[in-house]
Each structure stands twice: as structure tokens, then as C-alpha cells.
Amino acid sequence: MALQTPMTVPLPSLGSSPSSSAPSWGPPYLLYLGDAHDELAIKTARGLAFWRPQWCLGQFRGPNCQARLDLPELGFAAARAAGVNTMVVGIANAGGVMSEQTVSDVVAALEAGLNIASGLHQRLDSAPRIAETAARTGRVLFDARRFPHKIPVGNGKRRSGRRLLTVGTDCSVGKMYTTLALEREFRQRGVTADFRATGQTGILIAGAGVPIDALIADFISGGAEWVTPARTDDGWDLIEGQGSLFNPSFAGVSLGLLHGSQPDALVLCHEPQRPHIRGLPHYAVPDLKICLEANLRSARLTQPDVIPVGIALNTSKLTGPAAIEACKAAEDALGLPCQDPVSMGVSRIADYLFSCFAS
């Protein structure tokens, strides 16, 4: 099974060729949750399980894990016997590092015959025990944040094609989900559209992309240009946003994406009732209008004609009536269609976008 989503404008694939006789990473997957302390800590695993359920055969949870997926619990040997090819380290933490327990679990999975894929910042082979075991067993290690291609600095030159970028009031508010939902909606309408992954989970879902937050700062805008090349087929590049201009930890990545993407359209993503910027209780979540205006102002450096086309709310913590009311309040505040991409879809956002760009 090839780890690919069809792309009209091809990018280098990050998976191994399925026809190769050498071991290759790829589905079916065992999703590793380790000792994740909350649901946000398993966002990589959850994203794969949601968007590629046919690839995910089970989950592995440590004794102190506080999160779970709707998947069978499998040990490493049982997973291999069930046909699993690769264990995906599906956790995310501050700094993206492996604990000693994670290292031990990865070694055990390699010994059981599984390849390993990871979205953490720390490279798998940086742990001597993992590197030695992989070499001895002939298993494959894949790091989604390890980028083998040479990228120039961004140049801001205008290029052909239509591009949409998701931006957010904070990190982990649904930018990837929104972008993938838009891709599905566009394709269902017969519109050519390609999801452009910029984060570890998106790369594992799409099979290609650029790990924007793993690039040297000078090359972030160049990376965004690289992942959204010129296109002349009237199709859309739908670009996965990262971080937030209002998150002091990750604003630089967000700004580089805004400049390099040259987006024609923005969709603002937000989680209602989030008490503060994630991990920073001393920073408040920005007002929607102020946040959108800041993103538009930054995007205009390289695309003066950028426009907002919608608001995507993550209402997973709200009841049905409260979710509808939150969307209505956002629509009233900004005058844009607002939907939860998971529970409501993105049809109204797409309707508005196409009306704005009708030829």
C-alpha cells in the first residue's frame, strides 16, 4: 500500500517505494500513545486514526496513559502478527523529545519486527539503543521532521495558482483538520485540490510535505514556497497552517508560512472557551477580529489581494446547541461563514470561497 495522497502538482514522496524489495515503512500502523497525559498529547495518533482509519490496526498505551483511541489494544508482537508494518510514535510534547520509556518501547517494537515512524523533533537514531537495534534487525526508522531536500530562502516572487492557508488563534485548534476537510469538500465538488502538509501528522497522512517547524528560521518562507509550487491547472493548494501569530512560542513559524504561501484566501481556526494560549497561562487567547486582521496584514507582504473566506471552530468540548451558538457569534463578529469542520463540514465556507473567486 503506497503512502500517498494523489497530488496534481507532485512533491517528493517521503515513503519508500512499495515495489522495493528492501524493508519500507508505511501502513498498516500501530499507533503508540505511550504515557500521554491528555488528549492533546496524542494529536498525531488521533489525526491518523481520523483521516486514515483503514491504515490503523491498533493502539499501544502505557500503564499511565490518560488518553485513548477507539482501536484495539495491541502489544508489539501481537501487532506484528496482525499484519502491522510500522509503529507510529503518535505523541506530541513540548520539545518533541523521547522519554526513556519511549526509547525502551521503540526498541521492543523493533525487536518484534516493526518499522518505526515518528513525528517528534528528536530523531529516532539519536538514541543509541534505537539506532543499534534498527541496524541489527534491519528495520526502518523514519522521522517526519527530518527533511532531506535543500531549500533556498524565500524570495516572495509571485507565482501562478490559487492557494488557501489555515491560520489560528493558537496552536492545536484544528488547522490540519480544517485543511483536510476543505480538500475533501473541494474534491467532492470536482474541484482539483491538494492538501499541502507542513507538520508531522499531516506529512504522515499525505506522504509528502515539509516539516516547517524543523527548518532553520531563515528557510521557513522558502519551505512554504517549496511545498506550494506554481500551478496552472486552475486547482487549489490547501496549506496546513502552524502555530499562531499570537503564540509567543511559535509565531515565527506562522509568519514564515504567511509570507511563503502567498495565500489568496485565509480560514481562521479557533477553539471556543480555551482559557489561555496553550501552555502559557499568562497569555490570553486573542479576539477573533484582531487575530484575523493581524494575519491579513502579514499575508499582504507577498499577496496584497488576500481575503478571509471563513472561520473554523473546534467545538468538540461544546454541546450541540452551544456549538451552533458559538458559530453564530463568530459569524456575527466577522461577517464570514463559520462551521466546525468535523461535526458540521465546510460546505458553507466552500460556497463563500467559490463565490469570491468565481471567474
GROMACS .gro file of C-alpha atoms in nm:
model
  359
    1MET     CA    1   0.000   0.000   0.000
    2ALA     CA    2   0.156   0.329  -0.107
    3LEU     CA    3   0.164   0.608   0.149
    4GLN     CA    4   0.038   0.870  -0.093
    5THR     CA    5  -0.249   1.108  -0.144
    6PRO     CA    6  -0.281   1.186  -0.518
    7MET     CA    7  -0.127   1.524  -0.593
    8THR     CA    8  -0.187   1.716  -0.914
    9VAL     CA    9   0.137   1.905  -0.860
   10PRO     CA   10   0.373   1.629  -0.741
   11LEU     CA   11   0.608   1.668  -0.448
   12PRO     CA   12   0.883   1.425  -0.349
   13SER     CA   13   0.729   1.128  -0.165
   14LEU     CA   14   0.854   1.066   0.187
   15GLY     CA   15   0.765   0.697   0.193
   16SER     CA   16   0.959   0.412   0.040
   17SER     CA   17   0.855   0.259  -0.289
   18PRO     CA   18   0.611  -0.026  -0.233
   19SER     CA   19   0.780  -0.221  -0.512
   20SER     CA   20   1.118  -0.216  -0.339
   21SER     CA   21   1.243  -0.545  -0.200
   22ALA     CA   22   1.404  -0.364   0.093
   23PRO     CA   23   1.202  -0.309   0.412
   24SER     CA   24   0.993   0.007   0.396
   25TRP     CA   25   0.790   0.200   0.648
   26GLY     CA   26   0.422   0.256   0.587
   27PRO     CA   27   0.081   0.119   0.680
   28PRO     CA   28  -0.072  -0.079   0.836
   29TYR     CA   29   0.003   0.108   1.158
   30LEU     CA   30   0.017   0.052   1.531
   31LEU     CA   31  -0.036   0.390   1.698
   32TYR     CA   32   0.189   0.445   2.000
   33LEU     CA   33   0.030   0.658   2.274
   34GLY     CA   34   0.287   0.584   2.545
   35ASP     CA   35   0.206   0.758   2.873
   36ALA     CA   36   0.028   1.056   2.715
   37HIS     CA   37  -0.111   1.280   2.990
   38ASP     CA   38  -0.406   1.427   2.794
   39GLU     CA   39  -0.590   1.413   2.464
   40LEU     CA   40  -0.385   1.690   2.301
   41ALA     CA   41  -0.070   1.486   2.363
   42ILE     CA   42  -0.188   1.221   2.113
   43LYS     CA   43  -0.287   1.458   1.834
   44THR     CA   44  -0.057   1.284   1.583
   45ALA     CA   45  -0.211   0.943   1.654
   46ARG     CA   46  -0.564   1.085   1.660
   47GLY     CA   47  -0.514   1.262   1.328
   48LEU     CA   48  -0.402   0.941   1.160
   49ALA     CA   49  -0.688   0.742   1.312
   50PHE     CA   50  -0.943   1.001   1.198
   51TRP     CA   51  -0.822   1.066   0.843
   52ARG     CA   52  -0.673   0.726   0.758
   53PRO     CA   53  -0.871   0.475   0.972
   54GLN     CA   54  -0.815   0.198   0.719
   55TRP     CA   55  -0.441   0.213   0.793
   56CYS     CA   56  -0.465   0.191   1.173
   57LEU     CA   57  -0.499  -0.158   1.321
   58GLY     CA   58  -0.438  -0.089   1.689
   59GLN     CA   59  -0.302   0.128   1.968
   60PHE     CA   60  -0.034   0.075   2.232
   61ARG     CA   61  -0.093   0.251   2.565
   62GLY     CA   62   0.148   0.265   2.857
   63PRO     CA   63   0.031   0.198   3.214
   64ASN     CA   64  -0.005   0.570   3.290
   65CYS     CA   65  -0.167   0.676   2.962
   66GLN     CA   66  -0.458   0.918   3.012
   67ALA     CA   67  -0.578   0.915   2.651
   68ARG     CA   68  -0.715   0.654   2.416
   69LEU     CA   69  -0.844   0.592   2.066
   70ASP     CA   70  -1.125   0.368   1.951
   71LEU     CA   71  -0.879   0.099   1.841
   72PRO     CA   72  -0.785  -0.247   1.972
   73GLU     CA   73  -0.511  -0.262   2.234
   74LEU     CA   74  -0.217  -0.448   2.084
   75GLY     CA   75   0.125  -0.541   2.213
   76PHE     CA   76   0.418  -0.529   1.973
   77ALA     CA   77   0.434  -0.899   1.891
   78ALA     CA   78   0.055  -0.918   1.857
   79ALA     CA   79   0.058  -0.616   1.628
   80ARG     CA   80   0.316  -0.777   1.402
   81ALA     CA   81   0.114  -1.099   1.394
   82ALA     CA   82  -0.195  -0.895   1.298
   83GLY     CA   83  -0.013  -0.755   0.995
   84VAL     CA   84   0.114  -0.423   1.128
   85ASN     CA   85   0.416  -0.295   0.937
   86THR     CA   86   0.502   0.026   1.123
   87MET     CA   87   0.458   0.164   1.472
   88VAL     CA   88   0.393   0.536   1.461
   89VAL     CA   89   0.510   0.730   1.765
   90GLY     CA   90   0.187   0.927   1.778
   91ILE     CA   91   0.257   1.153   2.073
   92ALA     CA   92   0.345   1.522   2.086
   93ASN     CA   93   0.510   1.702   2.376
   94ALA     CA   94   0.696   2.023   2.449
   95GLY     CA   95   1.029   1.999   2.273
   96GLY     CA   96   0.931   1.680   2.090
   97VAL     CA   97   1.164   1.450   2.286
   98MET     CA   98   1.150   1.080   2.370
   99SER     CA   99   1.134   0.968   2.729
  100GLU     CA  100   1.344   0.672   2.844
  101GLN     CA  101   1.027   0.463   2.844
  102THR     CA  102   0.951   0.560   2.486
  103VAL     CA  103   1.304   0.462   2.383
  104SER     CA  104   1.261   0.124   2.552
  105ASP     CA  105   0.924   0.071   2.385
  106VAL     CA  106   1.062   0.159   2.042
  107VAL     CA  107   1.345  -0.089   2.092
  108ALA     CA  108   1.093  -0.358   2.188
  109ALA     CA  109   0.881  -0.281   1.880
  110LEU     CA  110   1.188  -0.308   1.657
  111GLU     CA  111   1.274  -0.642   1.816
  112ALA     CA  112   0.920  -0.759   1.738
  113GLY     CA  113   0.974  -0.680   1.369
  114LEU     CA  114   0.807  -0.340   1.335
  115ASN     CA  115   0.941  -0.040   1.147
  116ILE     CA  116   0.915   0.292   1.330
  117ALA     CA  117   0.787   0.631   1.217
  118SER     CA  118   0.794   0.937   1.441
  119GLY     CA  119   0.680   1.296   1.430
  120LEU     CA  120   0.887   1.412   1.728
  121HIS     CA  121   1.166   1.666   1.696
  122GLN     CA  122   1.420   1.424   1.844
  123ARG     CA  123   1.542   1.192   1.573
  124LEU     CA  124   1.494   0.823   1.636
  125ASP     CA  125   1.854   0.737   1.556
  126SER     CA  126   1.978   0.992   1.811
  127ALA     CA  127   1.906   0.729   2.077
  128PRO     CA  128   2.196   0.479   2.054
  129ARG     CA  129   1.979   0.185   2.164
  130ILE     CA  130   1.729   0.255   1.888
  131ALA     CA  131   1.995   0.304   1.621
  132GLU     CA  132   2.175  -0.018   1.718
  133THR     CA  133   1.856  -0.225   1.728
  134ALA     CA  134   1.733  -0.094   1.392
  135ALA     CA  135   2.068  -0.173   1.231
  136ARG     CA  136   2.076  -0.522   1.380
  137THR     CA  137   1.717  -0.611   1.293
  138GLY     CA  138   1.713  -0.444   0.952
  139ARG     CA  139   1.411  -0.234   1.043
  140VAL     CA  140   1.344   0.114   0.901
  141LEU     CA  141   1.340   0.438   1.103
  142PHE     CA  142   1.150   0.734   0.958
  143ASP     CA  143   1.144   1.084   1.109
  144ALA     CA  144   0.873   1.309   0.962
  145ARG     CA  145   1.066   1.613   1.082
  146ARG     CA  146   1.387   1.505   0.910
  147PHE     CA  147   1.390   1.691   0.580
  148PRO     CA  148   1.630   1.565   0.310
  149HIS     CA  149   1.571   1.835   0.047
  150LYS     CA  150   1.772   2.153   0.002
  151ILE     CA  151   1.556   2.465   0.017
  152PRO     CA  152   1.657   2.822  -0.075
  153VAL     CA  153   1.547   3.121   0.126
  154GLY     CA  154   1.211   3.264   0.027
  155ASN     CA  155   1.208   3.525  -0.247
  156GLY     CA  156   0.846   3.646  -0.247
  157LYS     CA  157   0.815   3.626  -0.627
  158ARG     CA  158   0.458   3.593  -0.745
  159ARG     CA  159   0.370   3.251  -0.885
  160SER     CA  160   0.065   3.112  -1.058
  161GLY     CA  161  -0.208   2.911  -0.893
  162ARG     CA  162  -0.464   2.950  -0.615
  163ARG     CA  163  -0.366   2.894  -0.253
  164LEU     CA  164  -0.556   2.883   0.077
  165LEU     CA  165  -0.387   2.884   0.418
  166THR     CA  166  -0.544   2.800   0.752
  167VAL     CA  167  -0.437   3.025   1.040
  168GLY     CA  168  -0.525   3.010   1.407
  169THR     CA  169  -0.576   3.194   1.732
  170ASP     CA  170  -0.342   2.935   1.889
  171CYS     CA  171  -0.169   2.606   1.813
  172SER     CA  172  -0.373   2.282   1.817
  173VAL     CA  173  -0.705   2.445   1.731
  174GLY     CA  174  -0.785   2.243   1.418
  175LYS     CA  175  -0.584   2.387   1.128
  176MET     CA  176  -0.489   2.046   0.987
  177TYR     CA  177  -0.842   1.907   1.024
  178THR     CA  178  -0.987   2.215   0.855
  179THR     CA  179  -0.744   2.194   0.564
  180LEU     CA  180  -0.811   1.823   0.509
  181ALA     CA  181  -1.187   1.881   0.534
  182LEU     CA  182  -1.159   2.152   0.269
  183GLU     CA  183  -0.961   1.921   0.042
  184ARG     CA  184  -1.232   1.656   0.072
  185GLU     CA  185  -1.507   1.912   0.008
  186PHE     CA  186  -1.331   2.055  -0.298
  187ARG     CA  187  -1.273   1.711  -0.448
  188GLN     CA  188  -1.633   1.606  -0.386
  189ARG     CA  189  -1.735   1.909  -0.594
  190GLY     CA  190  -1.498   1.810  -0.873
  191VAL     CA  191  -1.252   2.089  -0.796
  192THR     CA  192  -0.885   1.994  -0.815
  193ALA     CA  193  -0.730   2.049  -0.472
  194ASP     CA  194  -0.423   1.924  -0.288
  195PHE     CA  195  -0.353   1.917   0.083
  196ARG     CA  196  -0.005   2.058   0.146
  197ALA     CA  197   0.130   1.920   0.472
  198THR     CA  198   0.355   2.133   0.689
  199GLY     CA  199   0.353   1.935   1.015
  200GLN     CA  200   0.442   1.588   1.128
  201THR     CA  201   0.090   1.448   1.138
  202GLY     CA  202  -0.002   1.594   0.802
  203ILE     CA  203   0.313   1.451   0.647
  204LEU     CA  204   0.230   1.103   0.779
  205ILE     CA  205  -0.124   1.139   0.640
  206ALA     CA  206  -0.025   1.280   0.300
  207GLY     CA  207   0.304   1.100   0.242
  208ALA     CA  208   0.472   1.425   0.139
  209GLY     CA  209   0.523   1.778   0.267
  210VAL     CA  210   0.769   1.994   0.452
  211PRO     CA  211   0.815   1.996   0.832
  212ILE     CA  212   0.807   2.373   0.863
  213ASP     CA  213   0.889   2.383   1.234
  214ALA     CA  214   1.204   2.176   1.178
  215LEU     CA  215   1.357   2.415   0.925
  216ILE     CA  216   1.622   2.672   1.011
  217ALA     CA  217   1.440   3.002   1.063
  218ASP     CA  218   1.583   3.168   0.751
  219PHE     CA  219   1.429   2.896   0.533
  220ILE     CA  220   1.071   2.885   0.667
  221SER     CA  221   0.925   3.107   0.395
  222GLY     CA  222   1.132   2.920   0.136
  223GLY     CA  223   0.990   2.594   0.266
  224ALA     CA  224   0.638   2.729   0.223
  225GLU     CA  225   0.723   2.830  -0.134
  226TRP     CA  226   0.869   2.483  -0.198
  227VAL     CA  227   0.559   2.297  -0.079
  228THR     CA  228   0.327   2.521  -0.286
  229PRO     CA  229   0.489   2.541  -0.631
  230ALA     CA  230   0.334   2.731  -0.921
  231ARG     CA  231   0.038   2.553  -1.078
  232THR     CA  232  -0.154   2.625  -1.398
  233ASP     CA  233  -0.440   2.374  -1.374
  234ASP     CA  234  -0.696   2.601  -1.202
  235GLY     CA  235  -0.661   2.385  -0.892
  236TRP     CA  236  -0.605   2.490  -0.532
  237ASP     CA  237  -0.322   2.427  -0.290
  238LEU     CA  238  -0.473   2.393   0.058
  239ILE     CA  239  -0.194   2.461   0.305
  240GLU     CA  240  -0.187   2.331   0.659
  241GLY     CA  241  -0.119   2.619   0.897
  242GLN     CA  242   0.106   2.603   1.203
  243GLY     CA  243   0.113   2.784   1.536
  244SER     CA  244  -0.031   3.133   1.571
  245LEU     CA  245   0.089   3.490   1.539
  246PHE     CA  246  -0.039   3.529   1.896
  247ASN     CA  247   0.152   3.237   2.044
  248PRO     CA  248   0.492   3.372   2.153
  249SER     CA  249   0.646   3.026   2.125
  250PHE     CA  250   0.551   2.960   1.761
  251ALA     CA  251   0.467   3.293   1.598
  252GLY     CA  252   0.779   3.282   1.379
  253VAL     CA  253   0.664   2.966   1.202
  254SER     CA  254   0.320   3.119   1.143
  255LEU     CA  255   0.468   3.435   0.992
  256GLY     CA  256   0.701   3.242   0.762
  257LEU     CA  257   0.407   3.039   0.632
  258LEU     CA  258   0.202   3.353   0.568
  259HIS     CA  259   0.484   3.504   0.364
  260GLY     CA  260   0.592   3.195   0.174
  261SER     CA  261   0.245   3.061   0.098
  262GLN     CA  262   0.127   3.378  -0.076
  263PRO     CA  263  -0.229   3.278   0.013
  264ASP     CA  264  -0.523   3.408  -0.186
  265ALA     CA  265  -0.757   3.305   0.096
  266LEU     CA  266  -0.739   3.255   0.472
  267VAL     CA  267  -0.956   3.047   0.703
  268LEU     CA  268  -0.929   3.137   1.071
  269CYS     CA  269  -0.933   2.842   1.313
  270HIS     CA  270  -1.028   2.873   1.679
  271GLU     CA  271  -1.128   2.670   1.983
  272PRO     CA  272  -1.402   2.847   2.184
  273GLN     CA  273  -1.361   2.862   2.561
  274ARG     CA  274  -0.989   2.789   2.553
  275PRO     CA  275  -0.879   2.965   2.872
  276HIS     CA  276  -0.539   3.085   2.750
  277ILE     CA  277  -0.267   3.022   2.494
  278ARG     CA  278  -0.174   2.655   2.524
  279GLY     CA  279   0.096   2.606   2.786
  280LEU     CA  280   0.119   2.980   2.858
  281PRO     CA  281  -0.144   3.081   3.115
  282HIS     CA  282   0.000   3.433   3.123
  283TYR     CA  283  -0.109   3.492   2.758
  284ALA     CA  284  -0.475   3.536   2.666
  285VAL     CA  285  -0.632   3.392   2.352
  286PRO     CA  286  -0.673   3.682   2.105
  287ASP     CA  287  -1.001   3.831   1.992
  288LEU     CA  288  -1.110   3.677   1.660
  289LYS     CA  289  -1.125   4.006   1.472
  290ILE     CA  290  -0.789   4.126   1.597
  291CYS     CA  291  -0.632   3.791   1.512
  292LEU     CA  292  -0.775   3.782   1.161
  293GLU     CA  293  -0.667   4.141   1.089
  294ALA     CA  294  -0.311   4.064   1.203
  295ASN     CA  295  -0.291   3.760   0.975
  296LEU     CA  296  -0.427   3.952   0.677
  297ARG     CA  297  -0.183   4.235   0.738
  298SER     CA  298   0.111   3.994   0.748
  299ALA     CA  299  -0.003   3.799   0.442
  300ARG     CA  300  -0.029   4.116   0.234
  301LEU     CA  301   0.351   4.146   0.221
  302THR     CA  302   0.359   3.882  -0.055
  303GLN     CA  303  -0.009   3.867  -0.158
  304PRO     CA  304  -0.177   4.208  -0.138
  305ASP     CA  305  -0.511   4.067  -0.257
  306VAL     CA  306  -0.556   3.804   0.016
  307ILE     CA  307  -0.907   3.777   0.161
  308PRO     CA  308  -1.068   3.588   0.451
  309VAL     CA  309  -1.323   3.326   0.347
  310GLY     CA  310  -1.433   3.157   0.667
  311ILE     CA  311  -1.398   3.061   1.030
  312ALA     CA  312  -1.347   2.704   1.151
  313LEU     CA  313  -1.434   2.632   1.514
  314ASN     CA  314  -1.327   2.326   1.709
  315THR     CA  315  -1.645   2.276   1.913
  316SER     CA  316  -1.563   1.927   2.041
  317LYS     CA  317  -1.596   2.046   2.403
  318LEU     CA  318  -1.936   2.207   2.350
  319THR     CA  319  -2.287   2.063   2.338
  320GLY     CA  320  -2.474   2.075   2.007
  321PRO     CA  321  -2.676   2.392   2.082
  322ALA     CA  322  -2.370   2.564   2.230
  323ALA     CA  323  -2.165   2.477   1.922
  324ILE     CA  324  -2.428   2.628   1.693
  325GLU     CA  325  -2.443   2.941   1.907
  326ALA     CA  326  -2.063   2.975   1.906
  327CYS     CA  327  -2.058   2.957   1.526
  328LYS     CA  328  -2.335   3.215   1.500
  329ALA     CA  329  -2.148   3.451   1.733
  330ALA     CA  330  -1.831   3.418   1.525
  331GLU     CA  331  -2.026   3.481   1.204
  332ASP     CA  332  -2.186   3.792   1.352
  333ALA     CA  333  -1.849   3.921   1.469
  334LEU     CA  334  -1.662   3.877   1.140
  335GLY     CA  335  -1.930   3.852   0.872
  336LEU     CA  336  -1.791   3.522   0.745
  337PRO     CA  337  -1.937   3.169   0.734
  338CYS     CA  338  -1.840   2.963   1.036
  339GLN     CA  339  -1.854   2.586   1.080
  340ASP     CA  340  -1.698   2.305   1.279
  341PRO     CA  341  -1.522   2.103   1.006
  342VAL     CA  342  -1.569   1.772   1.191
  343SER     CA  343  -1.931   1.794   1.310
  344MET     CA  344  -2.072   2.036   1.051
  345GLY     CA  345  -1.849   2.006   0.746
  346VAL     CA  346  -1.715   2.302   0.547
  347SER     CA  347  -1.973   2.335   0.270
  348ARG     CA  348  -2.075   2.690   0.357
  349ILE     CA  349  -1.712   2.802   0.377
  350ALA     CA  350  -1.650   2.646   0.037
  351ASP     CA  351  -1.963   2.812  -0.107
  352TYR     CA  352  -1.841   3.151   0.005
  353LEU     CA  353  -1.487   3.092  -0.121
  354PHE     CA  354  -1.605   2.989  -0.468
  355SER     CA  355  -1.840   3.285  -0.487
  356CYS     CA  356  -1.544   3.515  -0.411
  357PHE     CA  357  -1.323   3.358  -0.676
  358ALA     CA  358  -1.581   3.297  -0.946
  359SER     CA  359  -1.437   3.396  -1.283
   0.00000   0.00000   0.00000
